[in-house]
Amino acid sequence: MIPEIGHLLLIIAAALSLLLAVIPMVGLYKRNAYLISYYRPISNMMISAFLGAIICLAISFISNDFSVAYVADHSNTQLATFYKVAAIWGSHEGSMLFWVSAIALWTVIIANTHNNEADHAFFIRTISVLAAVICGFSLFIIFTSNPFVRLLPNFPIEGRDLNPILQNIGLIIHPPLLFLGYVGLTVCFAAAVAALMGKQFTQQHARYLRPWAILAWVFLTGGNAFGSWWAYNELGWGGWWFWDPVENASFIPWLVATALVHSVVMTGRFGQCKKLTLFLAILAFSLSLLGTFIVRSGVVQSVHAFAADPTRGMSILLLLVLFSGSALALFATRAQYIQSTDKFALISRNSLILIGNLLLVIAALSVLLGSYYPIIYRVITGVTISVGAPYFNSIFVPILVLLSLLMGLAPLLRWQQDSAKNLKVPAFLLGISIVLAAIINNSFEQANAWFFIGLMSVTWLVLTLIIAMIQHQLHTSSITQTRRFYAMCVAHLGVAVAIFAGSVVSNLEQEEVLSMGPNQGRTLAGYTFVFENTQQVSTNSYDALQANIRIMDEEETTVGYAYPQRQTFKTNGMQMSAAGVYSTLGKDLYVSMGNQLNDTEYLVRISYKPMVNWLWIGAILMMLAGVWVVIACRDSTASKHSPCRTNDQKTSRLEEATS
Amino acid sequence: MTPFYRMLHRMFSPISVAIITVLLIFSVQNVTASEALSHRNYSADEKRQLGFEIAQELRCPASDNRSLFDSETQIANELKGHIFQKLDQGQSKQEIIDFMVARFGERIRYQPSLHSGTLALWLIPIGLFFFTIIGGIAWIIKQPQTPIKLHLNENEYE
């Protein structure tokens, strides 16, 4: 009964989203305020239906209703309750339901906080476009990936298991973060389409868009970073980024979202680069759909493919073509009406940000090309090739270095126009950072050109940030401006920290693969790893053979233990290795246990990974900066550039409410 | 335009260019040193480093998307053994990779070889790069350069 109610609610929600997409638009067209005013009740009903459907699915999971195919496939009576709840979004059908409900939730927030006196038509259009996207997704869920399909009459008594790799705290956090990021990009997409429909994209619109873009970026940052942390700890090979097609599928939208955030700031502040902002909003959403298609259709081979099914690919592709195609067509026909005041000098912060945005897009397109080139190549020639980490590093790292040069220089220059003589200080700083990087690089025996450019980017970023802060302090500015400036500094510092960690861990990492048995030891990077013994460990879902490995420093004092495991899952017999990590701020000592070689010995991989945790600390800094900007830096100075001064108080209140 | 050239001129004054070149060569020489490991008798350290490097650049034929180094499948372990055997025989990195490609096809190589079919992988990013950067700068310069009124009460560094 419960699944049928859920199913019905899902269909009702789809129908309501269709109404929401059509009725207010008809009202706008006919100038009928009565029809338009339906947007709020309909969206409230729609979110209730979606929430009801999710609750029904949750009840099915918790009550072990294995007549529901989705529950039978991803849960069993042994599974811990919070994994049952997490399993709602752990696989394809449920994650799509979660995604579309999140879009609905955002739509409702916009609908209910929106203030009638602001640009009414723009908001109504945004809501309608969002509803159209929801409608497309709902139909997709109902027809090709319905989580409420029953296995009747012969339903299983016990369910299958949730994929063992997914039974981790990572599953509870990582997918929702990414989906919320994608949802934020959907809002930006809808607003861009709404602006194109209305043939105007004002600074007010851009300022309204800014918190959404920043939030989307924050969630995407978190999703990517957390995914990387999860793979590092769980998959047992010690890599934090492998340029796997599935990793790239969420990294590409992140790159474009980064460009979007910068572009939307420029549009909000100066009314510049309006078309680029609109285009980036459409591009980011399209790339997130494309990524979903790639991940869910299984057209690429990936270590992270947990929910691939080729038959669904076509439907997602259809949605992609439908939404992106119509949005791009709209852009092509309406972009001429969007007037922007692009007046800035070559030597100015604006032009550097613009070039940086272009570089980010190039980076995104290059990663896109590398990720999917093997597919195209196979279709054309029939030969299978692989494009992997060495290729991506050789393309991405140079772009990243250029980006960090721009990132460092931009805050030192004035907006709009600066004189060439102000480039002296940055040139001097660049010299210092090159010298510093060369000195540091050459003090390590692993010194090489990659390490050098990584270090140079970091020293340059840090030096320029310091000077930029001093420069900022020497000039008066409002509190909001100051807060925003420091938020920018923290975000850029986060990038610098992540680059630093990335280049240190890739270049100074030390590794050893050896056979080890009880009471054997090995020294690596000044630490001695002693394999003490093995023991059997048992949890709810798996039995594991655990090695207790003592780690001692140079003075032979024990600093800690690492516990790598070979896990065998009870329900399906699947074997996995979970790494043991002894983690401190400055380094990780990473032990993973491989195959058994003889009665007592195992193939063991030990590595010394300096600074690896700072990768994620960098990401956290970026996220904090983003959240701070949204919460603490609301547009109280809107009056300065606003084209309609009378509405300022109201709009700023509106923005407060929505951000 | 002129201030831009003057700025470039200042930044690339002979002295600074000389310093940068020396430093770059200084730090790049280490790479060439490690590349030159193709001599025939590797020390144990070199062998390990080179073996790991090769295993990381090759794809395990049996698993979804893992390098030989990361994979634990039987074939991956055998191939890793092969790599070290060949290093013992004094073969170079290129020879070993060529052998693996001959045996398993292009698919095993994570860094695709450069030929007419894969040229686009490098040409498109480089082409895009020059196209957009030059286009972007040209676009900025082309904008009507009327003197820009700065908001005097505003902190332009914010």
Coordinates of C-alpha atoms in Angstrom, one line a residue, chain A residues 78-516:
Chain A
Q78 CA 21.0 -6.9 8.2
L79 CA 21.7 -3.4 7.0
A80 CA 22.1 -0.7 9.7
T81 CA 19.1 1.7 9.8
F82 CA 21.1 4.8 8.7
Y83 CA 22.4 3.0 5.7
K84 CA 18.8 2.0 4.9
V85 CA 18.0 5.7 4.9
A86 CA 21.1 6.6 3.0
A87 CA 20.2 3.8 0.5
I88 CA 17.3 6.0 -0.6
W89 CA 19.8 8.1 -2.6
G90 CA 22.4 5.4 -2.8
S91 CA 21.4 4.1 -6.2
H92 CA 20.0 5.4 -9.4
E93 CA 16.2 5.5 -8.9
G94 CA 16.3 7.0 -5.4
S95 CA 19.0 9.5 -6.2
M96 CA 17.0 10.8 -9.1
L97 CA 14.0 11.2 -6.8
F98 CA 16.2 12.9 -4.3
W99 CA 17.6 15.2 -7.0
V100 CA 14.2 16.2 -8.4
S101 CA 12.8 16.8 -4.9
A102 CA 15.8 19.0 -4.1
I103 CA 15.0 21.1 -7.2
A104 CA 11.4 21.3 -6.1
L105 CA 12.5 22.4 -2.6
W106 CA 14.6 25.2 -4.0
T107 CA 11.8 26.2 -6.3
V108 CA 9.5 26.5 -3.3
I109 CA 12.0 28.5 -1.4
I110 CA 12.2 30.9 -4.3
A111 CA 8.4 31.0 -4.7
N112 CA 7.7 31.7 -1.0
T113 CA 10.4 34.2 -0.3
H114 CA 10.0 36.2 -3.4
N115 CA 8.7 39.6 -3.0
N116 CA 6.0 40.8 -5.3
E117 CA 7.4 44.2 -5.9
A118 CA 10.7 43.0 -7.3
D119 CA 11.0 42.1 -10.9
H120 CA 7.9 39.9 -10.8
A121 CA 8.0 38.5 -14.4
F122 CA 11.7 37.4 -13.9
F123 CA 10.8 35.3 -10.8
I124 CA 7.7 33.8 -12.3
R125 CA 9.7 32.7 -15.4
T126 CA 12.5 31.3 -13.2
I127 CA 10.0 29.3 -11.3
S128 CA 8.3 28.1 -14.4
V129 CA 11.5 27.0 -16.0
L130 CA 12.5 25.2 -12.8
A131 CA 9.1 23.5 -12.9
A132 CA 9.7 22.4 -16.5
V133 CA 13.0 20.9 -15.5
I134 CA 11.3 19.1 -12.6
C135 CA 8.6 17.9 -14.9
G136 CA 11.1 16.4 -17.3
F137 CA 13.0 14.7 -14.5
S138 CA 9.7 13.4 -13.0
L139 CA 8.6 11.8 -16.2
F140 CA 12.1 10.3 -16.6
I141 CA 11.8 8.8 -13.1
I142 CA 8.2 7.5 -13.6
F143 CA 8.9 5.9 -17.0
T144 CA 12.5 4.6 -16.8
S145 CA 13.6 4.5 -13.2
N146 CA 10.7 4.2 -10.9
P147 CA 11.8 3.4 -7.4
F148 CA 8.3 2.1 -6.5
V149 CA 8.2 -0.8 -9.0
R150 CA 6.9 -3.9 -7.2
L151 CA 8.3 -7.5 -7.5
L152 CA 4.9 -9.2 -7.4
P153 CA 3.8 -11.9 -6.8
N154 CA 7.1 -13.7 -6.2
F155 CA 9.0 -11.2 -4.1
P156 CA 12.2 -12.2 -2.3
I157 CA 12.2 -12.9 1.4
E158 CA 15.6 -11.3 1.9
G159 CA 17.0 -8.3 -0.1
R160 CA 20.3 -8.1 -1.8
D161 CA 23.0 -5.9 -0.3
L162 CA 23.9 -2.3 -0.7
N163 CA 27.1 -2.3 -2.6
P164 CA 29.8 -2.8 0.1
I165 CA 31.9 0.0 -1.2
L166 CA 28.9 2.3 -0.5
Q167 CA 28.5 1.2 3.1
N168 CA 30.4 4.2 4.5
I169 CA 29.8 7.6 5.9
G170 CA 30.8 8.8 2.5
L171 CA 27.5 7.6 1.0
I172 CA 25.5 9.6 3.5
I173 CA 27.2 12.9 2.6
H174 CA 28.9 12.8 -0.8
P175 CA 25.9 12.2 -3.2
P176 CA 23.6 14.8 -1.5
L177 CA 26.3 17.4 -1.6
L178 CA 26.8 16.9 -5.4
F179 CA 23.1 16.8 -6.0
L180 CA 22.6 20.0 -4.1
G181 CA 25.4 21.5 -6.2
Y182 CA 23.7 20.4 -9.4
V183 CA 20.4 21.8 -8.0
G184 CA 22.0 25.2 -7.5
L185 CA 23.2 25.1 -11.1
T186 CA 19.7 24.2 -12.2
V187 CA 18.5 27.4 -10.4
C188 CA 21.1 29.4 -12.3
F189 CA 20.1 27.8 -15.5
A190 CA 16.5 28.6 -14.9
A191 CA 17.3 32.2 -14.0
A192 CA 19.4 32.6 -17.2
V193 CA 16.6 31.2 -19.3
A194 CA 14.1 33.5 -17.6
A195 CA 16.4 36.5 -18.2
L196 CA 16.7 35.5 -21.9
M197 CA 12.9 35.1 -22.2
G198 CA 12.4 38.6 -20.7
K199 CA 15.2 39.9 -23.0
Q200 CA 16.9 41.7 -20.2
F201 CA 19.5 40.7 -17.6
T202 CA 20.1 43.5 -15.1
Q203 CA 22.6 43.9 -12.4
Q204 CA 19.7 43.2 -10.0
H205 CA 19.1 39.9 -11.6
A206 CA 22.8 39.0 -11.4
R207 CA 22.9 40.0 -7.7
Y208 CA 19.9 37.8 -7.1
L209 CA 21.7 35.0 -8.9
R210 CA 25.0 35.4 -7.0
P211 CA 24.1 33.6 -3.8
W212 CA 22.6 30.7 -5.8
A213 CA 25.7 30.4 -7.9
I214 CA 28.0 30.6 -4.9
L215 CA 26.0 28.0 -3.0
A216 CA 26.0 25.7 -6.0
W217 CA 29.8 26.1 -6.1
V218 CA 30.1 25.5 -2.4
F219 CA 28.2 22.3 -2.6
L220 CA 30.1 21.1 -5.7
T221 CA 33.4 21.9 -4.0
G222 CA 32.2 19.8 -1.0
G223 CA 30.9 17.0 -3.2
N224 CA 34.2 16.7 -5.1
A225 CA 36.4 17.0 -2.1
F226 CA 34.4 14.6 0.0
G227 CA 34.3 12.2 -2.9
S228 CA 38.0 12.3 -3.2
W229 CA 38.4 11.8 0.6
W230 CA 36.1 8.9 0.5
A231 CA 37.9 7.2 -2.4
Y232 CA 41.2 7.8 -0.7
N233 CA 40.1 6.2 2.5
E234 CA 37.7 3.5 1.3
L235 CA 38.9 2.2 -2.1
G236 CA 42.2 1.1 -0.7
W237 CA 44.6 2.3 -3.3
G238 CA 45.7 5.6 -1.7
G239 CA 44.9 7.8 -4.7
W240 CA 43.0 11.1 -4.0
W241 CA 42.4 11.9 -7.7
F242 CA 42.6 9.5 -10.5
W243 CA 41.0 11.5 -13.4
D244 CA 38.4 8.7 -13.7
P245 CA 35.6 9.6 -16.1
V246 CA 33.1 9.6 -13.1
E247 CA 35.3 11.9 -11.1
N248 CA 35.6 14.2 -14.1
A249 CA 31.9 14.2 -14.6
S250 CA 31.5 16.2 -11.4
F251 CA 34.8 18.1 -11.7
I252 CA 33.9 19.6 -15.1
P253 CA 30.7 21.3 -13.7
W254 CA 32.8 22.5 -10.8
L255 CA 35.3 24.3 -13.1
V256 CA 32.4 26.0 -15.0
A257 CA 30.7 26.9 -11.8
T258 CA 33.9 28.5 -10.6
A259 CA 33.9 30.6 -13.8
L260 CA 30.2 31.3 -13.3
V261 CA 30.7 32.7 -9.7
H262 CA 33.4 35.1 -10.9
S263 CA 31.4 36.1 -14.0
V264 CA 28.2 36.7 -12.0
V265 CA 30.1 38.9 -9.5
M266 CA 31.3 41.1 -12.4
T267 CA 27.8 41.3 -13.8
G268 CA 26.3 42.2 -10.5
R269 CA 28.9 44.8 -9.8
F270 CA 29.5 46.5 -13.1
G271 CA 26.9 45.1 -15.5
Q272 CA 29.7 43.6 -17.5
C273 CA 30.0 40.2 -19.2
K274 CA 26.3 39.6 -19.1
K275 CA 26.2 37.2 -22.1
L276 CA 29.1 35.2 -20.7
T277 CA 27.3 34.8 -17.4
L278 CA 24.2 33.6 -19.1
F279 CA 26.1 31.3 -21.3
L280 CA 28.1 29.9 -18.3
A281 CA 24.9 29.3 -16.4
I282 CA 23.5 27.3 -19.3
L283 CA 26.8 25.5 -19.9
A284 CA 27.2 24.5 -16.2
F285 CA 23.8 22.9 -16.0
S286 CA 24.2 21.1 -19.4
L287 CA 27.6 19.7 -18.2
S288 CA 26.1 18.5 -15.0
L289 CA 23.4 16.7 -17.0
L290 CA 26.0 15.3 -19.4
G291 CA 28.0 14.1 -16.4
T292 CA 24.9 12.3 -15.1
F293 CA 24.3 10.8 -18.4
I294 CA 27.9 9.5 -18.6
V295 CA 27.8 8.1 -15.1
R296 CA 24.4 6.6 -15.2
S297 CA 24.5 5.1 -18.7
G298 CA 27.7 3.1 -18.2
V299 CA 29.2 4.2 -21.5
V300 CA 32.6 4.6 -19.8
Q301 CA 34.4 2.2 -17.7
S302 CA 35.0 3.5 -14.2
V303 CA 35.9 2.4 -10.8
H304 CA 33.1 4.4 -9.4
A305 CA 30.3 3.0 -11.6
F306 CA 27.7 1.8 -9.1
A307 CA 24.5 2.4 -10.9
A308 CA 25.1 2.1 -14.6
D309 CA 22.3 1.0 -16.9
P310 CA 22.6 1.7 -20.7
T311 CA 18.9 1.8 -21.3
R312 CA 18.5 4.8 -19.1
G313 CA 21.2 6.7 -20.9
M314 CA 19.0 7.5 -23.8
S315 CA 16.4 9.1 -21.7
I316 CA 18.9 11.3 -19.9
L317 CA 20.4 12.2 -23.2
L318 CA 17.0 13.1 -24.4
L319 CA 16.5 15.4 -21.4
L320 CA 19.9 16.9 -22.0
V321 CA 19.2 17.6 -25.7
L322 CA 15.8 19.0 -24.8
F323 CA 16.8 21.4 -22.0
S324 CA 20.3 22.5 -23.2
G325 CA 19.2 22.5 -26.9
S326 CA 16.3 24.8 -26.3
A327 CA 18.2 27.0 -23.8
L328 CA 21.1 27.4 -26.3
A329 CA 18.6 28.1 -29.1
L330 CA 17.0 30.8 -26.9
F331 CA 20.5 32.2 -26.1
A332 CA 21.3 32.3 -29.8
T333 CA 18.2 34.3 -30.7
R334 CA 17.9 36.5 -27.6
A335 CA 21.5 37.3 -26.7
Q336 CA 21.4 40.3 -29.0
Y337 CA 18.9 42.0 -26.7
I338 CA 21.1 41.7 -23.7
Q339 CA 22.9 45.0 -23.4
S340 CA 26.0 45.1 -21.3
T341 CA 28.4 47.9 -20.6
D342 CA 31.7 46.2 -21.2
K343 CA 34.2 49.0 -20.8
F344 CA 37.3 48.1 -19.0
A345 CA 41.0 48.4 -19.8
L346 CA 43.3 45.5 -20.5
I347 CA 45.3 46.2 -17.3
S348 CA 42.5 45.9 -14.9
R349 CA 41.0 43.4 -12.5
N350 CA 38.0 42.9 -14.7
S351 CA 40.0 41.8 -17.7
L352 CA 42.1 39.4 -15.6
I353 CA 38.9 37.9 -14.2
L354 CA 37.5 37.6 -17.7
I355 CA 40.6 35.8 -19.0
G356 CA 40.6 33.6 -15.9
N357 CA 37.0 32.6 -16.7
L358 CA 37.9 31.8 -20.2
L359 CA 40.8 29.7 -19.0
L360 CA 38.5 27.8 -16.6
V361 CA 36.1 27.0 -19.5
I362 CA 39.1 25.8 -21.6
A363 CA 40.2 23.6 -18.7
A364 CA 36.7 22.2 -18.4
L365 CA 36.4 21.5 -22.1
S366 CA 39.9 19.9 -22.2
V367 CA 39.0 17.6 -19.3
L368 CA 35.7 16.8 -21.1
L369 CA 37.5 16.0 -24.3
G370 CA 40.0 13.7 -22.5
S371 CA 37.3 11.9 -20.6
Y372 CA 35.1 11.1 -23.5
Y373 CA 37.6 10.9 -26.3
P374 CA 38.0 7.1 -26.0
I375 CA 34.3 6.7 -26.6
I376 CA 34.3 8.8 -29.7
Y377 CA 37.5 7.1 -30.9
R378 CA 36.0 3.7 -30.4
V379 CA 32.9 4.6 -32.4
I380 CA 34.9 6.0 -35.3
T381 CA 37.8 3.5 -35.5
G382 CA 36.7 0.5 -33.5
V383 CA 40.0 0.6 -31.5
T384 CA 39.9 1.1 -27.8
I385 CA 42.3 3.5 -26.2
S386 CA 42.7 4.9 -22.7
V387 CA 43.2 8.4 -21.7
G388 CA 44.4 8.6 -18.1
A389 CA 46.1 10.6 -15.4
P390 CA 49.4 11.3 -17.4
Y391 CA 47.5 13.0 -20.2
F392 CA 45.2 15.0 -17.8
N393 CA 48.2 16.2 -15.7
S394 CA 50.0 17.4 -18.8
I395 CA 47.0 19.4 -19.9
F396 CA 45.5 20.6 -16.7
V397 CA 48.6 21.5 -14.6
P398 CA 49.9 24.2 -17.1
I399 CA 46.4 25.7 -17.2
L400 CA 46.2 25.6 -13.4
V401 CA 49.6 27.4 -13.2
L402 CA 48.3 30.1 -15.5
L403 CA 45.1 30.4 -13.5
S404 CA 47.0 30.8 -10.3
L405 CA 49.1 33.6 -11.9
L406 CA 45.9 35.4 -12.8
M407 CA 44.4 34.6 -9.4
G408 CA 47.4 36.2 -7.6
L409 CA 47.6 39.2 -9.9
A410 CA 43.9 40.1 -10.1
P411 CA 43.5 41.3 -6.5
L412 CA 46.5 43.6 -6.8
L413 CA 45.0 45.5 -9.7
R414 CA 42.2 48.0 -9.6
W415 CA 38.9 47.4 -11.0
Q416 CA 38.1 48.9 -14.4
Q417 CA 41.5 50.5 -15.1
D418 CA 44.9 50.4 -13.7
S419 CA 48.2 51.8 -14.9
A420 CA 51.1 49.8 -16.1
K421 CA 53.4 51.1 -13.4
N422 CA 51.3 49.3 -10.8
L423 CA 52.6 46.1 -12.3
K424 CA 56.0 46.6 -10.8
V425 CA 55.1 45.2 -7.4
P426 CA 53.6 42.0 -8.9
A427 CA 56.6 41.5 -11.2
F428 CA 58.8 41.8 -8.1
L429 CA 56.7 39.3 -6.2
L430 CA 56.7 36.9 -9.1
G431 CA 60.5 37.1 -9.1
I432 CA 60.6 36.4 -5.3
S433 CA 58.2 33.5 -5.7
I434 CA 60.3 31.9 -8.5
V435 CA 63.4 32.2 -6.4
L436 CA 61.7 30.8 -3.3
A437 CA 60.2 27.9 -5.3
A438 CA 63.5 27.1 -6.9
I439 CA 65.3 27.1 -3.5
I440 CA 62.6 24.9 -1.9
N441 CA 62.5 22.6 -4.9
N442 CA 66.2 22.1 -5.0
S443 CA 66.4 21.3 -1.3
F444 CA 64.5 18.1 -1.9
E445 CA 66.1 15.2 -3.7
Q446 CA 62.9 14.5 -5.6
A447 CA 63.1 18.0 -7.1
N448 CA 61.6 18.3 -10.5
A449 CA 59.8 20.8 -12.8
W450 CA 56.3 19.8 -11.8
F451 CA 57.1 20.4 -8.1
F452 CA 58.8 23.6 -9.0
I453 CA 55.7 25.1 -10.8
G454 CA 53.5 23.9 -8.1
L455 CA 55.6 25.6 -5.4
M456 CA 55.9 28.7 -7.5
S457 CA 52.1 28.9 -7.9
V458 CA 51.7 28.6 -4.1
T459 CA 54.3 31.1 -3.1
W460 CA 53.0 33.5 -5.7
L461 CA 49.4 33.1 -4.4
V462 CA 50.4 33.6 -0.8
L463 CA 52.7 36.6 -1.4
T464 CA 50.1 38.4 -3.6
L465 CA 47.3 37.7 -1.1
I466 CA 49.3 39.2 1.7
I467 CA 50.1 42.3 -0.4
A468 CA 46.5 42.5 -1.5
M469 CA 45.3 42.5 2.1
I470 CA 47.8 45.3 3.0
Q471 CA 46.7 47.3 0.0
H472 CA 43.1 46.8 1.0
Q473 CA 43.7 48.0 4.5
L474 CA 45.3 51.2 3.2
H475 CA 42.0 52.1 1.5
T476 CA 38.7 52.8 3.2
S477 CA 35.8 50.6 2.3
S478 CA 32.5 49.5 3.7
I479 CA 32.0 46.6 6.0
T480 CA 30.3 44.5 3.4
Q481 CA 33.1 45.2 0.9
T482 CA 35.7 44.3 3.5
R483 CA 34.0 41.1 4.4
R484 CA 33.6 40.2 0.8
F485 CA 37.2 40.9 0.1
Y486 CA 38.4 38.7 2.9
A487 CA 36.1 36.0 1.9
M488 CA 37.7 36.1 -1.5
C489 CA 41.1 35.9 0.2
V490 CA 40.1 32.9 2.2
A491 CA 38.7 31.1 -0.9
H492 CA 41.9 31.9 -2.9
L493 CA 44.0 30.8 0.1
G494 CA 42.0 27.5 0.1
V495 CA 43.0 27.0 -3.6
A496 CA 46.6 27.8 -2.7
V497 CA 46.5 25.3 0.2
A498 CA 45.0 22.6 -2.1
I499 CA 47.6 23.2 -4.8
F500 CA 50.4 23.1 -2.2
A501 CA 49.1 19.8 -0.8
G502 CA 48.6 18.4 -4.2
S503 CA 52.1 19.1 -5.4
V504 CA 53.7 18.0 -2.2
V505 CA 51.9 14.7 -2.0
S506 CA 52.4 13.9 -5.7
N507 CA 56.1 14.7 -5.6
L508 CA 57.3 13.8 -2.2
E509 CA 55.2 10.7 -1.6
Q510 CA 57.2 7.6 -0.7
E511 CA 55.9 4.1 -1.4
E512 CA 56.9 0.6 -0.8
V513 CA 55.2 -2.7 -1.9
L514 CA 56.4 -5.8 -0.1
S515 CA 55.4 -9.0 1.4
M516 CA 54.9 -8.9 5.1

